[in-house]
Amino acid sequence: GNSVTQMEGPVTLSEEAFLTINCTYTATGYPSLFWYVQYPGEGLQLLLKATKADDKGSNKGFEATYRKETTSFHLEKGSVQVSDSAVYFCALLMDSNYQLIWGAGTKLIIKP
Amino acid sequence: EPEVTQTPSHQVTQMGQEVILRCVPISNHLYFYWYRQILGQKVEFLVSFYNNEISEKSEIFDDQFSVERPDGSNFTLKIRSTKLEDSAMYFCARGKTGGGNEQYFGPGTRLTVT
């Protein structure tokens, strides 16, 4: 079946460090891919998306490129801030339905 | 785009009781979804709702669950007879205005069944 695998957390970085959170997927077909972020005490916020191979989603300094050959959608940011501390979720959505399939989430901790 | 609001933020109920969780969209939307996240587990799809009808549901969404939009605005999830294992965070989401497959989530309702 379709699934999403994320790197385990927590990921702890210092402010201004480079961030990568790995996400790989398994899907029968060509899904849309998403990153959501959950700040402490808040809901799930859509961060970025990509709908086809080689698309790059970007928002708030975060980027992720849809790599069909490696079935990956890694999240990157060049210089993280303390305010980026949150849980990040990778998810996929097939064209045939509306069911987002989620990774387990990766907790990111940024230290000043 | 604005998301949705959910009430209550936290609900504590006894096993066997009925609960109703509410989702209030900011503006008029046709697509709605419910998901849940049991503590320490992945977010799971429950049901999608389009134009006042269920369009898809997961295996989790059994006869104990129902959804409706009673007044054309609020979108509710009802659990008829709660079990301990229903304790979770329940998220409502809406579809994107004007098309696209994005889903925008509310802050969630934490349900605790004792």
CSV table of C-alpha atoms in Angstrom, one decimal:
chain,number,residue,atom,x,y,z
A,1,GLY,CA,0.0,0.0,0.0
A,2,ASN,CA,0.9,3.7,-0.1
A,3,SER,CA,3.1,5.0,2.7
A,4,VAL,CA,5.4,7.7,3.9
A,5,THR,CA,8.6,7.3,5.9
A,6,GLN,CA,10.3,10.2,7.7
A,7,MET,CA,13.5,10.4,9.5
A,8,GLU,CA,13.1,9.9,13.2
A,9,GLY,CA,13.5,12.8,15.5
A,10,PRO,CA,14.1,14.8,17.4
A,11,VAL,CA,16.5,16.7,15.2
A,12,THR,CA,18.4,19.3,17.2
A,13,LEU,CA,20.2,22.1,15.5
A,14,SER,CA,21.7,25.4,16.4
A,15,GLU,CA,20.3,28.6,15.0
A,16,GLU,CA,21.4,29.4,11.5
A,17,ALA,CA,22.3,25.8,10.8
A,18,PHE,CA,21.2,24.0,7.5
A,19,LEU,CA,18.2,21.8,7.9
A,20,THR,CA,17.3,18.6,6.1
A,21,ILE,CA,14.4,16.4,7.1
A,22,ASN,CA,14.2,13.2,5.0
A,23,CYS,CA,11.0,11.9,3.6
A,24,THR,CA,10.5,9.0,1.2
A,25,TYR,CA,7.3,7.5,-0.1
A,26,THR,CA,5.9,4.4,-1.6
A,27,ALA,CA,2.9,4.8,-3.9
A,28,THR,CA,1.2,3.0,-6.8
A,29,GLY,CA,1.0,5.9,-9.1
A,30,TYR,CA,2.0,9.6,-8.9
A,31,PRO,CA,0.9,11.3,-5.7
A,32,SER,CA,1.0,14.9,-4.7
A,33,LEU,CA,3.4,15.5,-1.8
A,34,PHE,CA,3.0,17.8,1.1
A,35,TRP,CA,4.8,19.1,4.1
A,36,TYR,CA,2.8,20.2,7.1
A,37,VAL,CA,4.1,21.9,10.3
A,38,GLN,CA,2.7,21.7,13.8
A,39,TYR,CA,3.9,24.4,16.2
A,40,PRO,CA,3.5,23.7,19.9
A,41,GLY,CA,-0.2,23.8,20.9
A,42,GLU,CA,-1.4,24.5,17.4
A,43,GLY,CA,-3.0,22.6,14.5
A,44,LEU,CA,-1.5,21.2,11.2
A,45,GLN,CA,-0.4,24.0,8.9
A,46,LEU,CA,0.3,23.4,5.2
A,47,LEU,CA,3.9,24.4,4.6
A,48,LEU,CA,4.4,23.5,1.0
A,49,LYS,CA,3.4,21.1,-1.8
A,50,ALA,CA,4.5,19.6,-5.1
A,51,THR,CA,2.2,17.8,-7.5
A,52,LYS,CA,4.6,16.2,-10.0
A,53,ALA,CA,8.1,15.0,-10.6
A,54,ASP,CA,10.8,17.7,-10.4
A,55,ASP,CA,8.4,20.3,-8.9
A,56,LYS,CA,9.9,22.3,-6.1
A,57,GLY,CA,7.6,23.5,-3.3
A,58,SER,CA,8.8,26.5,-1.3
A,59,ASN,CA,7.5,28.6,1.5
A,60,LYS,CA,9.0,30.7,4.4
A,61,GLY,CA,12.5,29.7,3.4
A,62,PHE,CA,11.7,26.0,3.3
A,63,GLU,CA,12.0,24.0,0.1
A,64,ALA,CA,11.4,20.4,-1.0
A,65,THR,CA,11.8,18.9,-4.5
A,66,TYR,CA,9.7,16.0,-5.7
A,67,ARG,CA,12.2,13.3,-6.8
A,68,LYS,CA,10.5,10.5,-8.6
A,69,GLU,CA,13.7,8.5,-9.2
A,70,THR,CA,14.4,8.3,-5.5
A,71,THR,CA,10.8,8.6,-4.3
A,72,SER,CA,11.8,11.4,-2.0
A,73,PHE,CA,10.6,14.8,-0.9
A,74,HIS,CA,13.2,16.0,1.6
A,75,LEU,CA,12.6,19.3,3.4
A,76,GLU,CA,15.4,21.8,3.5
A,77,LYS,CA,16.1,25.2,4.9
A,78,GLY,CA,19.3,27.1,4.6
A,79,SER,CA,19.3,28.8,8.0
A,80,VAL,CA,16.9,27.8,10.7
A,81,GLN,CA,15.6,30.0,13.5
A,82,VAL,CA,14.4,29.2,17.0
A,83,SER,CA,10.9,29.9,15.8
A,84,ASP,CA,11.1,27.0,13.4
A,85,SER,CA,11.0,24.6,16.3
A,86,ALA,CA,8.0,22.4,15.6
A,87,VAL,CA,6.9,19.0,14.4
A,88,TYR,CA,7.1,18.5,10.6
A,89,PHE,CA,4.9,16.0,8.8
A,90,CYS,CA,5.4,14.7,5.3
A,91,ALA,CA,2.2,13.4,3.5
A,92,LEU,CA,1.0,12.2,0.2
A,93,LEU,CA,-2.3,12.3,-1.6
A,94,MET,CA,-3.2,10.1,-4.6
A,95,ASP,CA,-5.3,11.5,-7.4
A,96,SER,CA,-7.9,8.8,-6.9
A,97,ASN,CA,-9.0,9.9,-3.5
A,98,TYR,CA,-8.9,12.5,-0.8
A,99,GLN,CA,-7.0,10.6,1.9
A,100,LEU,CA,-3.8,12.2,3.0
A,101,ILE,CA,-1.3,9.5,4.1
A,102,TRP,CA,1.1,10.7,6.7
A,103,GLY,CA,4.6,10.1,7.9
A,104,ALA,CA,5.2,9.8,11.6
A,105,GLY,CA,6.4,13.4,12.0
A,106,THR,CA,9.8,14.7,12.9
A,107,LYS,CA,10.3,17.0,15.8
A,108,LEU,CA,12.7,19.8,15.2
A,109,ILE,CA,14.4,21.6,18.1
A,110,ILE,CA,16.4,24.8,17.3
A,111,LYS,CA,18.7,26.0,20.1
A,112,PRO,CA,19.8,29.7,20.2
B,1,GLU,CA,-6.1,31.0,3.3
B,2,PRO,CA,-7.9,30.8,6.6
B,3,GLU,CA,-8.5,27.4,8.0
B,4,VAL,CA,-11.3,26.2,10.1
B,5,THR,CA,-12.1,26.5,13.8
B,6,GLN,CA,-13.0,23.5,16.0
B,7,THR,CA,-14.9,23.2,19.2
B,8,PRO,CA,-14.3,22.2,21.9
B,9,SER,CA,-10.5,22.3,22.2
B,10,HIS,CA,-10.6,19.6,24.8
B,11,GLN,CA,-13.4,17.1,25.6
B,12,VAL,CA,-13.4,14.7,28.4
B,13,THR,CA,-16.0,12.0,28.4
B,14,GLN,CA,-16.8,8.7,30.0
B,15,MET,CA,-16.7,5.4,28.1
B,16,GLY,CA,-20.0,4.7,26.4
B,17,GLN,CA,-21.0,8.3,26.2
B,18,GLU,CA,-21.8,10.1,22.9
B,19,VAL,CA,-19.6,13.0,21.8
B,20,ILE,CA,-20.0,15.6,19.1
B,21,LEU,CA,-17.0,17.4,17.8
B,22,ARG,CA,-17.6,20.5,15.7
B,23,CYS,CA,-15.8,22.1,12.9
B,24,VAL,CA,-16.7,25.6,11.7
B,25,PRO,CA,-15.4,26.8,8.3
B,26,ILE,CA,-14.5,30.5,7.9
B,27,SER,CA,-16.4,30.7,4.6
B,28,ASN,CA,-18.5,28.4,2.5
B,29,HIS,CA,-16.7,25.2,1.5
B,30,LEU,CA,-17.9,22.0,0.0
B,31,TYR,CA,-15.1,19.6,0.9
B,32,PHE,CA,-14.4,18.6,4.5
B,33,TYR,CA,-12.3,15.9,6.1
B,34,TRP,CA,-11.8,14.4,9.5
B,35,TYR,CA,-8.5,12.9,10.7
B,36,ARG,CA,-7.4,11.7,14.0
B,37,GLN,CA,-4.0,11.2,15.7
B,38,ILE,CA,-3.7,8.8,18.6
B,39,LEU,CA,-0.9,9.9,20.9
B,40,GLY,CA,2.4,8.6,19.6
B,41,GLN,CA,0.9,7.4,16.3
B,42,LYS,CA,0.5,8.7,12.8
B,43,VAL,CA,-2.3,10.9,11.7
B,44,GLU,CA,-5.0,8.8,10.2
B,45,PHE,CA,-7.8,9.6,7.7
B,46,LEU,CA,-11.3,9.0,8.9
B,47,VAL,CA,-13.8,10.4,6.4
B,48,SER,CA,-14.3,12.9,3.6
B,49,PHE,CA,-17.5,14.8,3.0
B,50,TYR,CA,-18.5,16.5,-0.2
B,51,ASN,CA,-21.7,18.5,-0.9
B,52,ASN,CA,-23.4,17.1,2.2
B,53,GLU,CA,-22.5,13.5,1.6
B,54,ILE,CA,-19.8,11.1,2.7
B,55,SER,CA,-17.5,10.6,-0.3
B,56,GLU,CA,-14.9,8.3,1.3
B,57,LYS,CA,-14.3,6.6,4.6
B,58,SER,CA,-11.6,4.5,6.2
B,59,GLU,CA,-11.9,1.2,8.0
B,60,ILE,CA,-11.7,3.2,11.3
B,61,PHE,CA,-14.9,5.0,10.4
B,62,ASP,CA,-17.3,2.3,11.5
B,63,ASP,CA,-20.9,2.4,12.6
B,64,GLN,CA,-20.0,4.2,15.8
B,65,PHE,CA,-19.0,7.3,13.8
B,66,SER,CA,-21.2,9.7,11.8
B,67,VAL,CA,-20.8,13.0,10.2
B,68,GLU,CA,-23.2,15.7,9.2
B,69,ARG,CA,-23.6,19.3,8.4
B,70,PRO,CA,-26.8,20.0,10.2
B,71,ASP,CA,-27.2,23.7,9.6
B,72,GLY,CA,-25.3,24.1,6.3
B,73,SER,CA,-22.4,25.7,8.2
B,74,ASN,CA,-21.1,23.6,11.1
B,75,PHE,CA,-19.6,20.2,10.2
B,76,THR,CA,-19.9,17.6,13.0
B,77,LEU,CA,-18.3,14.3,13.9
B,78,LYS,CA,-20.3,12.2,16.2
B,79,ILE,CA,-19.0,9.2,18.1
B,80,ARG,CA,-22.0,7.3,19.5
B,81,SER,CA,-20.5,5.2,22.2
B,82,THR,CA,-17.0,6.2,23.0
B,83,LYS,CA,-14.3,3.6,23.8
B,84,LEU,CA,-11.0,4.2,25.6
B,85,GLU,CA,-9.2,3.7,22.3
B,86,ASP,CA,-11.1,6.7,20.8
B,87,SER,CA,-8.9,9.0,22.9
B,88,ALA,CA,-7.0,11.0,20.3
B,89,MET,CA,-6.6,14.4,18.7
B,90,TYR,CA,-9.3,14.9,16.1
B,91,PHE,CA,-8.6,17.3,13.2
B,92,CYS,CA,-11.1,18.8,10.8
B,93,ALA,CA,-9.9,20.0,7.4
B,94,ARG,CA,-11.4,21.8,4.5
B,95,GLY,CA,-10.6,21.8,0.8
B,96,LYS,CA,-9.1,24.7,-1.1
B,97,THR,CA,-11.3,27.4,-2.4
B,98,GLY,CA,-11.5,27.4,-6.2
B,99,GLY,CA,-9.9,23.9,-6.7
B,100,GLY,CA,-6.6,22.3,-5.9
B,101,ASN,CA,-6.0,19.3,-3.7
B,102,GLU,CA,-4.7,21.1,-0.6
B,103,GLN,CA,-6.3,20.5,2.8
B,104,TYR,CA,-6.4,23.1,5.5
B,105,PHE,CA,-6.6,22.0,9.0
B,106,GLY,CA,-8.2,23.3,12.2
B,107,PRO,CA,-6.4,23.3,15.6
B,108,GLY,CA,-7.9,20.0,16.6
B,109,THR,CA,-10.0,18.7,19.5
B,110,ARG,CA,-8.4,16.6,22.1
B,111,LEU,CA,-10.8,13.8,23.1
B,112,THR,CA,-10.1,12.0,26.3
B,113,VAL,CA,-12.2,9.0,27.1
B,114,THR,CA,-12.0,7.7,30.7
